[in-house]
């Protein structure tokens, strides 16, 4: 996506010096973007990529050429969930390595990274970037300069926090999703990964715990996020306790062993501005919405972007 300020225009009038200054001017997206971007080479292993994500608490990492610094791709937690049993990238474990989990996680990250990138210019506006992220359902978007080198990255949270004030009168129930995908604590990890990848979810509430099925269907016991899965993949205990190298043994782990058992929740009447402050304080990107001890919805940073887009 090209911002209008990045288009070269020819003119028969005006000083060359003035044209150069306009051409070099950054867009306002750079005021909220992260400029000092952590990136990795395409040769880094999937295991080490997950480790970098956990060390920095990132949900995605740009892949750059070590020599030129040009952007080659991006890997997200969803790519790793896909590899970890949720989607087509699981073929690397299942077929290429014949279910050998330990061998597969040392595969170069280039094998699972996304190569078809949507980027914005460092001359882009916040408004154009917001539109690009929403229309393509992106949690973050890399920013490149005129030489296609990585100049920064901006996330849903960056934009949500910068614009939350304009939606000050809006409340959670105005934008939450009432269609909530959930599962139970006895679900194996592979099953949870499939639910998340197939539906583009970075988190799913875990429900149950009541003898009365009608109540159990909405009683919140915990939440499983993509970050929880990456943390599990990095855990020393995982490798210490493996009885075999088989991925099927790892993926059979019940999510009750991985999920967060005391999740942050909000009420439907919470203001959007207050919600943004909560996301920043807790470093989270989405929460279940609870009323009378029942899950009635879920709200994420992307929902906040939809809220601020109205203004």
mmCIF file of N, CA, C and O in Angstrom, residues 3 13 19 153 161 261 285 292 296 307:
data_model
loop_
_atom_site.group_PDB
_atom_site.id
_atom_site.type_symbol
_atom_site.label_atom_id
_atom_site.label_comp_id
_atom_site.label_asym_id
_atom_site.label_seq_id
_atom_site.Cartn_x
_atom_site.Cartn_y
_atom_site.Cartn_z
ATOM 1 N N UNK A 3 1.310 5.325 0.372
ATOM 2 C CA UNK A 3 0.705 6.547 0.864
ATOM 3 C C UNK A 3 0.888 7.636 -0.175
ATOM 4 O O UNK A 3 1.835 7.631 -0.948
ATOM 5 N N UNK A 13 7.034 23.903 -11.648
ATOM 6 C CA UNK A 13 7.325 25.049 -10.789
ATOM 7 C C UNK A 13 7.777 24.569 -9.429
ATOM 8 O O UNK A 13 7.594 23.411 -9.059
ATOM 9 N N UNK A 19 11.010 20.445 -3.022
ATOM 10 C CA UNK A 19 10.508 19.148 -3.447
ATOM 11 C C UNK A 19 11.220 18.021 -2.705
ATOM 12 O O UNK A 19 10.624 17.018 -2.331
ATOM 13 N N UNK A 153 7.909 -1.009 12.611
ATOM 14 C CA UNK A 153 6.732 -1.883 12.635
ATOM 15 C C UNK A 153 5.694 -1.229 13.538
ATOM 16 O O UNK A 153 6.034 -0.567 14.527
ATOM 17 N N UNK A 161 -3.848 2.442 21.251
ATOM 18 C CA UNK A 161 -3.487 3.306 22.371
ATOM 19 C C UNK A 161 -3.386 4.767 21.946
ATOM 20 O O UNK A 161 -3.730 5.673 22.709
ATOM 21 N N UNK A 261 -5.050 -19.893 34.310
ATOM 22 C CA UNK A 261 -6.213 -20.293 35.097
ATOM 23 C C UNK A 261 -6.886 -19.141 35.840
ATOM 24 O O UNK A 261 -7.924 -19.319 36.466
ATOM 25 N N UNK A 285 -3.798 -8.644 24.588
ATOM 26 C CA UNK A 285 -4.440 -8.119 23.391
ATOM 27 C C UNK A 285 -5.906 -8.452 23.267
ATOM 28 O O UNK A 285 -6.542 -8.117 22.267
ATOM 29 N N UNK A 292 -22.400 -11.767 35.184
ATOM 30 C CA UNK A 292 -23.012 -12.776 36.067
ATOM 31 C C UNK A 292 -22.296 -14.119 35.953
ATOM 32 O O UNK A 292 -22.919 -15.187 35.860
ATOM 33 N N UNK A 296 -20.024 -13.770 27.887
ATOM 34 C CA UNK A 296 -21.016 -13.304 26.913
ATOM 35 C C UNK A 296 -20.369 -12.726 25.657
ATOM 36 O O UNK A 296 -21.074 -12.372 24.699
ATOM 37 N N UNK A 307 -13.463 0.459 16.520
ATOM 38 C CA UNK A 307 -14.103 1.531 17.264
ATOM 39 C C UNK A 307 -13.537 2.894 16.877
ATOM 40 O O UNK A 307 -14.291 3.840 16.585
#
